[in-house]
Every structure is written in structure tokens, then in C-alpha cells.
Amino acid sequence: LEAQGNWADFKGSTGNLLVPGGTVRSKTDAFGLFTGQIGYAWNNVLLYAKGGAAVTDRNYQFLAPGGALASSTGYDTRWSPTVGVGLEFAFSQGWSLGVEYNHIFEDTHGATFVTPAGVGVAGFHTGGDTDMVLGRLNYKFGGPIIAKY
């Protein structure tokens, strides 16, 4: 079992179909993964698959032509299922390097965008899945202490 929390700066954007020249932007500031893992180890290498839950903190914005903020959803914390695979290599006592792929299933959901003047506009659907590749440097705390004489 594993829990990991990460600050992030994931951004994406696309053209705004309602306002020609405008942009719809999404930003994820943080995510957490709570997963179980199963894998196979040989010598100092571990190959594993994982699955569980993810939590993300995401904001969607409408930008007017020229980039001025027209409206925003504010930050929304959402729970979603996640799956992934990884490969980890232990290179020293307690230390390992790994690479991991994760897919977060973030379905679209209804959103209310609020203008800087405080006017809310409802009826939009936002969201989408997130794919990410993480590089990891791990240190394992604890474990048996073996006295040598």
C-alpha cells in the first residue's frame, strides 16, 4: 500500500468554441494517489502494477481574446479512480530510483464559471483524464538493524 502527495503545475489549454480567439485553460496544483501495488521482484529490480484512488485540485478558466481572465471555476477538489505501472531499481541500502506511469480517470462534470464581477454562468461540462509519467527517488525508513561483530 502506498500514499503519495505531490504539488504540481500541470496546465493545458484549448480554443474556446463560444468566443473565437478565446481560450479554455485547466490547471492542476496538487494531486494525491492512494494505491495498492502488486509486482514481481528479481534481485534489486521491482516491476509493479497499481490501482486505487486519486485526489486532484483543479481550476478551469475562460480567457478572452488577448488573454484576459473572463471567468473561472475556482479550485475544485475531486476524487477519481487511478491505475498505473512502474519499475524501481534499488542502488544502495535504503535508496531506489523509479519511473512510473499513472492514469487518473477524471470524468467530465458540470461546472459553474464565475466572472471577475462575481456573475456565475452554469451549464458547462469540464474535465478529462490525466496521464502522467513520474520519476522517483525513494528512501526506505526503518527495517531490521543487523549488528555485525
JSON list of C-alpha atoms in Angstrom, two decimals:
[
{"chain": "A", "resi": 1, "resn": "LEU", "atom": "CA", "xyz": [0.00, 0.00, 0.00]},
{"chain": "A", "resi": 2, "resn": "GLU", "atom": "CA", "xyz": [1.23, 3.48, -0.80]},
{"chain": "A", "resi": 3, "resn": "ALA", "atom": "CA", "xyz": [0.09, 7.07, -0.35]},
{"chain": "A", "resi": 4, "resn": "GLN", "atom": "CA", "xyz": [1.85, 9.90, -2.12]},
{"chain": "A", "resi": 5, "resn": "GLY", "atom": "CA", "xyz": [1.13, 13.60, -2.30]},
{"chain": "A", "resi": 6, "resn": "ASN", "atom": "CA", "xyz": [2.55, 15.93, -4.89]},
{"chain": "A", "resi": 7, "resn": "TRP", "atom": "CA", "xyz": [2.49, 19.63, -5.63]},
{"chain": "A", "resi": 8, "resn": "ALA", "atom": "CA", "xyz": [2.07, 20.09, -9.35]},
{"chain": "A", "resi": 9, "resn": "ASP", "atom": "CA", "xyz": [1.95, 22.68, -12.08]},
{"chain": "A", "resi": 10, "resn": "PHE", "atom": "CA", "xyz": [0.04, 20.84, -14.81]},
{"chain": "A", "resi": 11, "resn": "LYS", "atom": "CA", "xyz": [-1.50, 23.17, -17.39]},
{"chain": "A", "resi": 12, "resn": "GLY", "atom": "CA", "xyz": [-3.45, 22.61, -20.56]},
{"chain": "A", "resi": 13, "resn": "SER", "atom": "CA", "xyz": [-5.45, 24.80, -22.90]},
{"chain": "A", "resi": 14, "resn": "THR", "atom": "CA", "xyz": [-7.65, 24.67, -25.98]},
{"chain": "A", "resi": 15, "resn": "GLY", "atom": "CA", "xyz": [-9.55, 27.12, -28.15]},
{"chain": "A", "resi": 16, "resn": "ASN", "atom": "CA", "xyz": [-12.85, 28.47, -26.80]},
{"chain": "A", "resi": 17, "resn": "LEU", "atom": "CA", "xyz": [-15.68, 27.41, -29.11]},
{"chain": "A", "resi": 18, "resn": "LEU", "atom": "CA", "xyz": [-18.06, 30.05, -27.70]},
{"chain": "A", "resi": 19, "resn": "VAL", "atom": "CA", "xyz": [-15.67, 33.00, -28.04]},
{"chain": "A", "resi": 20, "resn": "PRO", "atom": "CA", "xyz": [-13.50, 32.95, -31.20]},
{"chain": "A", "resi": 21, "resn": "GLY", "atom": "CA", "xyz": [-9.92, 33.80, -30.24]},
{"chain": "A", "resi": 22, "resn": "GLY", "atom": "CA", "xyz": [-10.58, 32.93, -26.59]},
{"chain": "A", "resi": 23, "resn": "THR", "atom": "CA", "xyz": [-9.04, 30.06, -24.63]},
{"chain": "A", "resi": 24, "resn": "VAL", "atom": "CA", "xyz": [-10.21, 27.48, -22.09]},
{"chain": "A", "resi": 25, "resn": "ARG", "atom": "CA", "xyz": [-7.41, 26.63, -19.65]},
{"chain": "A", "resi": 26, "resn": "SER", "atom": "CA", "xyz": [-7.12, 23.96, -16.94]},
{"chain": "A", "resi": 27, "resn": "LYS", "atom": "CA", "xyz": [-4.56, 23.87, -14.15]},
{"chain": "A", "resi": 28, "resn": "THR", "atom": "CA", "xyz": [-3.84, 21.19, -11.54]},
{"chain": "A", "resi": 29, "resn": "ASP", "atom": "CA", "xyz": [-1.94, 22.46, -8.49]},
{"chain": "A", "resi": 30, "resn": "ALA", "atom": "CA", "xyz": [-1.77, 19.24, -6.48]},
{"chain": "A", "resi": 31, "resn": "PHE", "atom": "CA", "xyz": [-2.63, 15.57, -6.63]},
{"chain": "A", "resi": 32, "resn": "GLY", "atom": "CA", "xyz": [-2.51, 12.59, -4.31]},
{"chain": "A", "resi": 33, "resn": "LEU", "atom": "CA", "xyz": [-2.51, 8.86, -5.06]},
{"chain": "A", "resi": 34, "resn": "PHE", "atom": "CA", "xyz": [-3.72, 6.19, -2.63]},
{"chain": "A", "resi": 35, "resn": "THR", "atom": "CA", "xyz": [-2.95, 2.82, -4.21]},
{"chain": "A", "resi": 36, "resn": "GLY", "atom": "CA", "xyz": [-2.26, -0.83, -3.68]},
{"chain": "A", "resi": 37, "resn": "GLN", "atom": "CA", "xyz": [0.56, -2.44, -5.64]},
{"chain": "A", "resi": 38, "resn": "ILE", "atom": "CA", "xyz": [1.32, -5.92, -6.86]},
{"chain": "A", "resi": 39, "resn": "GLY", "atom": "CA", "xyz": [4.52, -6.84, -8.63]},
{"chain": "A", "resi": 40, "resn": "TYR", "atom": "CA", "xyz": [7.48, -9.09, -9.21]},
{"chain": "A", "resi": 41, "resn": "ALA", "atom": "CA", "xyz": [10.98, -8.50, -7.85]},
{"chain": "A", "resi": 42, "resn": "TRP", "atom": "CA", "xyz": [14.21, -10.02, -9.06]},
{"chain": "A", "resi": 43, "resn": "ASN", "atom": "CA", "xyz": [17.47, -9.09, -7.31]},
{"chain": "A", "resi": 44, "resn": "ASN", "atom": "CA", "xyz": [17.26, -5.32, -6.87]},
{"chain": "A", "resi": 45, "resn": "VAL", "atom": "CA", "xyz": [14.59, -4.57, -9.53]},
{"chain": "A", "resi": 46, "resn": "LEU", "atom": "CA", "xyz": [10.82, -4.35, -8.95]},
{"chain": "A", "resi": 47, "resn": "LEU", "atom": "CA", "xyz": [8.18, -4.28, -11.71]},
{"chain": "A", "resi": 48, "resn": "TYR", "atom": "CA", "xyz": [4.66, -3.49, -10.43]},
{"chain": "A", "resi": 49, "resn": "ALA", "atom": "CA", "xyz": [1.09, -2.55, -11.30]},
{"chain": "A", "resi": 50, "resn": "LYS", "atom": "CA", "xyz": [-1.01, -0.34, -9.06]},
{"chain": "A", "resi": 51, "resn": "GLY", "atom": "CA", "xyz": [-4.58, 0.82, -8.65]},
{"chain": "A", "resi": 52, "resn": "GLY", "atom": "CA", "xyz": [-6.68, 2.83, -6.23]},
{"chain": "A", "resi": 53, "resn": "ALA", "atom": "CA", "xyz": [-7.92, 6.39, -5.76]},
{"chain": "A", "resi": 54, "resn": "ALA", "atom": "CA", "xyz": [-6.61, 9.80, -6.76]},
{"chain": "A", "resi": 55, "resn": "VAL", "atom": "CA", "xyz": [-7.48, 13.25, -5.47]},
{"chain": "A", "resi": 56, "resn": "THR", "atom": "CA", "xyz": [-6.79, 16.35, -7.56]},
{"chain": "A", "resi": 57, "resn": "ASP", "atom": "CA", "xyz": [-7.07, 20.10, -7.01]},
{"chain": "A", "resi": 58, "resn": "ARG", "atom": "CA", "xyz": [-8.01, 21.66, -10.35]},
{"chain": "A", "resi": 59, "resn": "ASN", "atom": "CA", "xyz": [-9.15, 25.02, -11.74]},
{"chain": "A", "resi": 60, "resn": "TYR", "atom": "CA", "xyz": [-10.74, 25.84, -15.13]},
{"chain": "A", "resi": 61, "resn": "GLN", "atom": "CA", "xyz": [-10.69, 29.31, -16.70]},
{"chain": "A", "resi": 62, "resn": "PHE", "atom": "CA", "xyz": [-12.16, 31.08, -19.74]},
{"chain": "A", "resi": 63, "resn": "LEU", "atom": "CA", "xyz": [-9.70, 33.60, -21.18]},
{"chain": "A", "resi": 64, "resn": "ALA", "atom": "CA", "xyz": [-10.88, 36.36, -23.52]},
{"chain": "A", "resi": 65, "resn": "PRO", "atom": "CA", "xyz": [-9.04, 37.08, -26.78]},
{"chain": "A", "resi": 66, "resn": "GLY", "atom": "CA", "xyz": [-5.74, 38.66, -25.72]},
{"chain": "A", "resi": 67, "resn": "GLY", "atom": "CA", "xyz": [-5.51, 36.51, -22.56]},
{"chain": "A", "resi": 68, "resn": "ALA", "atom": "CA", "xyz": [-7.58, 38.49, -20.03]},
{"chain": "A", "resi": 69, "resn": "LEU", "atom": "CA", "xyz": [-9.43, 36.34, -17.47]},
{"chain": "A", "resi": 70, "resn": "ALA", "atom": "CA", "xyz": [-13.14, 36.24, -18.36]},
{"chain": "A", "resi": 71, "resn": "SER", "atom": "CA", "xyz": [-14.31, 33.65, -15.79]},
{"chain": "A", "resi": 72, "resn": "SER", "atom": "CA", "xyz": [-13.07, 30.85, -13.55]},
{"chain": "A", "resi": 73, "resn": "THR", "atom": "CA", "xyz": [-14.49, 27.83, -11.72]},
{"chain": "A", "resi": 74, "resn": "GLY", "atom": "CA", "xyz": [-12.27, 28.35, -8.70]},
{"chain": "A", "resi": 75, "resn": "TYR", "atom": "CA", "xyz": [-10.38, 25.34, -7.38]},
{"chain": "A", "resi": 76, "resn": "ASP", "atom": "CA", "xyz": [-12.29, 22.09, -7.13]},
{"chain": "A", "resi": 77, "resn": "THR", "atom": "CA", "xyz": [-11.04, 19.02, -5.25]},
{"chain": "A", "resi": 78, "resn": "ARG", "atom": "CA", "xyz": [-12.17, 15.77, -6.89]},
{"chain": "A", "resi": 79, "resn": "TRP", "atom": "CA", "xyz": [-11.73, 12.05, -6.15]},
{"chain": "A", "resi": 80, "resn": "SER", "atom": "CA", "xyz": [-11.24, 9.64, -9.08]},
{"chain": "A", "resi": 81, "resn": "PRO", "atom": "CA", "xyz": [-10.04, 6.08, -9.73]},
{"chain": "A", "resi": 82, "resn": "THR", "atom": "CA", "xyz": [-6.44, 5.60, -10.90]},
{"chain": "A", "resi": 83, "resn": "VAL", "atom": "CA", "xyz": [-4.24, 2.82, -12.33]},
{"chain": "A", "resi": 84, "resn": "GLY", "atom": "CA", "xyz": [-0.56, 2.67, -13.14]},
{"chain": "A", "resi": 85, "resn": "VAL", "atom": "CA", "xyz": [2.63, 0.67, -13.69]},
{"chain": "A", "resi": 86, "resn": "GLY", "atom": "CA", "xyz": [6.16, 1.21, -12.50]},
{"chain": "A", "resi": 87, "resn": "LEU", "atom": "CA", "xyz": [9.74, -0.01, -12.45]},
{"chain": "A", "resi": 88, "resn": "GLU", "atom": "CA", "xyz": [12.02, 0.53, -9.46]},
{"chain": "A", "resi": 89, "resn": "PHE", "atom": "CA", "xyz": [15.77, -0.12, -9.10]},
{"chain": "A", "resi": 90, "resn": "ALA", "atom": "CA", "xyz": [17.47, -0.29, -5.67]},
{"chain": "A", "resi": 91, "resn": "PHE", "atom": "CA", "xyz": [21.00, 1.09, -5.98]},
{"chain": "A", "resi": 92, "resn": "SER", "atom": "CA", "xyz": [22.10, 1.36, -2.33]},
{"chain": "A", "resi": 93, "resn": "GLN", "atom": "CA", "xyz": [20.97, 0.41, 1.18]},
{"chain": "A", "resi": 94, "resn": "GLY", "atom": "CA", "xyz": [17.54, 2.02, 1.54]},
{"chain": "A", "resi": 95, "resn": "TRP", "atom": "CA", "xyz": [17.72, 4.02, -1.74]},
{"chain": "A", "resi": 96, "resn": "SER", "atom": "CA", "xyz": [16.00, 3.36, -5.07]},
{"chain": "A", "resi": 97, "resn": "LEU", "atom": "CA", "xyz": [15.17, 5.09, -8.35]},
{"chain": "A", "resi": 98, "resn": "GLY", "atom": "CA", "xyz": [11.92, 4.53, -10.16]},
{"chain": "A", "resi": 99, "resn": "VAL", "atom": "CA", "xyz": [9.82, 5.52, -13.12]},
{"chain": "A", "resi": 100, "resn": "GLU", "atom": "CA", "xyz": [6.05, 5.27, -13.00]},
{"chain": "A", "resi": 101, "resn": "TYR", "atom": "CA", "xyz": [3.09, 5.84, -15.33]},
{"chain": "A", "resi": 102, "resn": "ASN", "atom": "CA", "xyz": [-0.30, 6.79, -13.84]},
{"chain": "A", "resi": 103, "resn": "HIS", "atom": "CA", "xyz": [-3.70, 7.32, -15.45]},
{"chain": "A", "resi": 104, "resn": "ILE", "atom": "CA", "xyz": [-6.33, 9.24, -13.47]},
{"chain": "A", "resi": 105, "resn": "PHE", "atom": "CA", "xyz": [-9.92, 8.74, -14.67]},
{"chain": "A", "resi": 106, "resn": "GLU", "atom": "CA", "xyz": [-11.39, 12.23, -14.24]},
{"chain": "A", "resi": 107, "resn": "ASP", "atom": "CA", "xyz": [-14.76, 12.18, -15.98]},
{"chain": "A", "resi": 108, "resn": "THR", "atom": "CA", "xyz": [-16.32, 15.39, -17.18]},
{"chain": "A", "resi": 109, "resn": "HIS", "atom": "CA", "xyz": [-18.54, 17.15, -14.67]},
{"chain": "A", "resi": 110, "resn": "GLY", "atom": "CA", "xyz": [-20.84, 20.15, -14.53]},
{"chain": "A", "resi": 111, "resn": "ALA", "atom": "CA", "xyz": [-19.14, 23.45, -13.71]},
{"chain": "A", "resi": 112, "resn": "THR", "atom": "CA", "xyz": [-20.18, 27.00, -12.90]},
{"chain": "A", "resi": 113, "resn": "PHE", "atom": "CA", "xyz": [-17.81, 29.68, -14.13]},
{"chain": "A", "resi": 114, "resn": "VAL", "atom": "CA", "xyz": [-17.73, 32.97, -12.20]},
{"chain": "A", "resi": 115, "resn": "THR", "atom": "CA", "xyz": [-16.68, 36.25, -13.82]},
{"chain": "A", "resi": 116, "resn": "PRO", "atom": "CA", "xyz": [-14.35, 38.68, -12.00]},
{"chain": "A", "resi": 117, "resn": "ALA", "atom": "CA", "xyz": [-17.51, 40.75, -11.30]},
{"chain": "A", "resi": 118, "resn": "GLY", "atom": "CA", "xyz": [-19.00, 37.78, -9.41]},
{"chain": "A", "resi": 119, "resn": "VAL", "atom": "CA", "xyz": [-21.57, 36.71, -12.03]},
{"chain": "A", "resi": 120, "resn": "GLY", "atom": "CA", "xyz": [-21.98, 32.91, -12.25]},
{"chain": "A", "resi": 121, "resn": "VAL", "atom": "CA", "xyz": [-22.56, 31.11, -15.55]},
{"chain": "A", "resi": 122, "resn": "ALA", "atom": "CA", "xyz": [-23.67, 27.47, -15.19]},
{"chain": "A", "resi": 123, "resn": "GLY", "atom": "CA", "xyz": [-24.29, 24.64, -17.66]},
{"chain": "A", "resi": 124, "resn": "PHE", "atom": "CA", "xyz": [-20.74, 23.89, -18.76]},
{"chain": "A", "resi": 125, "resn": "HIS", "atom": "CA", "xyz": [-19.04, 20.48, -18.66]},
{"chain": "A", "resi": 126, "resn": "THR", "atom": "CA", "xyz": [-15.32, 20.34, -17.97]},
{"chain": "A", "resi": 127, "resn": "GLY", "atom": "CA", "xyz": [-12.73, 17.76, -17.07]},
{"chain": "A", "resi": 128, "resn": "GLY", "atom": "CA", "xyz": [-10.92, 14.88, -18.64]},
{"chain": "A", "resi": 129, "resn": "ASP", "atom": "CA", "xyz": [-8.48, 12.11, -17.84]},
{"chain": "A", "resi": 130, "resn": "THR", "atom": "CA", "xyz": [-4.90, 12.82, -16.80]},
{"chain": "A", "resi": 131, "resn": "ASP", "atom": "CA", "xyz": [-1.86, 10.77, -17.90]},
{"chain": "A", "resi": 132, "resn": "MET", "atom": "CA", "xyz": [1.48, 11.34, -16.22]},
{"chain": "A", "resi": 133, "resn": "VAL", "atom": "CA", "xyz": [4.94, 9.84, -16.00]},
{"chain": "A", "resi": 134, "resn": "LEU", "atom": "CA", "xyz": [6.81, 10.35, -12.74]},
{"chain": "A", "resi": 135, "resn": "GLY", "atom": "CA", "xyz": [10.48, 9.92, -11.93]},
{"chain": "A", "resi": 136, "resn": "ARG", "atom": "CA", "xyz": [11.04, 8.96, -8.30]},
{"chain": "A", "resi": 137, "resn": "LEU", "atom": "CA", "xyz": [13.93, 8.93, -5.86]},
{"chain": "A", "resi": 138, "resn": "ASN", "atom": "CA", "xyz": [12.92, 6.84, -2.82]},
{"chain": "A", "resi": 139, "resn": "TYR", "atom": "CA", "xyz": [14.37, 6.29, 0.62]},
{"chain": "A", "resi": 140, "resn": "LYS", "atom": "CA", "xyz": [13.05, 3.47, 2.83]},
{"chain": "A", "resi": 141, "resn": "PHE", "atom": "CA", "xyz": [12.97, 4.31, 6.53]},
{"chain": "A", "resi": 142, "resn": "GLY", "atom": "CA", "xyz": [13.27, 1.62, 9.16]},
{"chain": "A", "resi": 143, "resn": "GLY", "atom": "CA", "xyz": [13.85, -2.06, 8.54]},
{"chain": "A", "resi": 144, "resn": "PRO", "atom": "CA", "xyz": [15.88, -4.51, 10.54]},
{"chain": "A", "resi": 145, "resn": "ILE", "atom": "CA", "xyz": [19.09, -3.45, 12.21]},
{"chain": "A", "resi": 146, "resn": "ILE", "atom": "CA", "xyz": [21.74, -6.14, 11.98]},
{"chain": "A", "resi": 147, "resn": "ALA", "atom": "CA", "xyz": [24.64, -5.93, 14.37]},
{"chain": "A", "resi": 148, "resn": "LYS", "atom": "CA", "xyz": [27.97, -7.11, 13.00]},
{"chain": "A", "resi": 149, "resn": "TYR", "atom": "CA", "xyz": [30.82, -8.12, 15.30]}
]
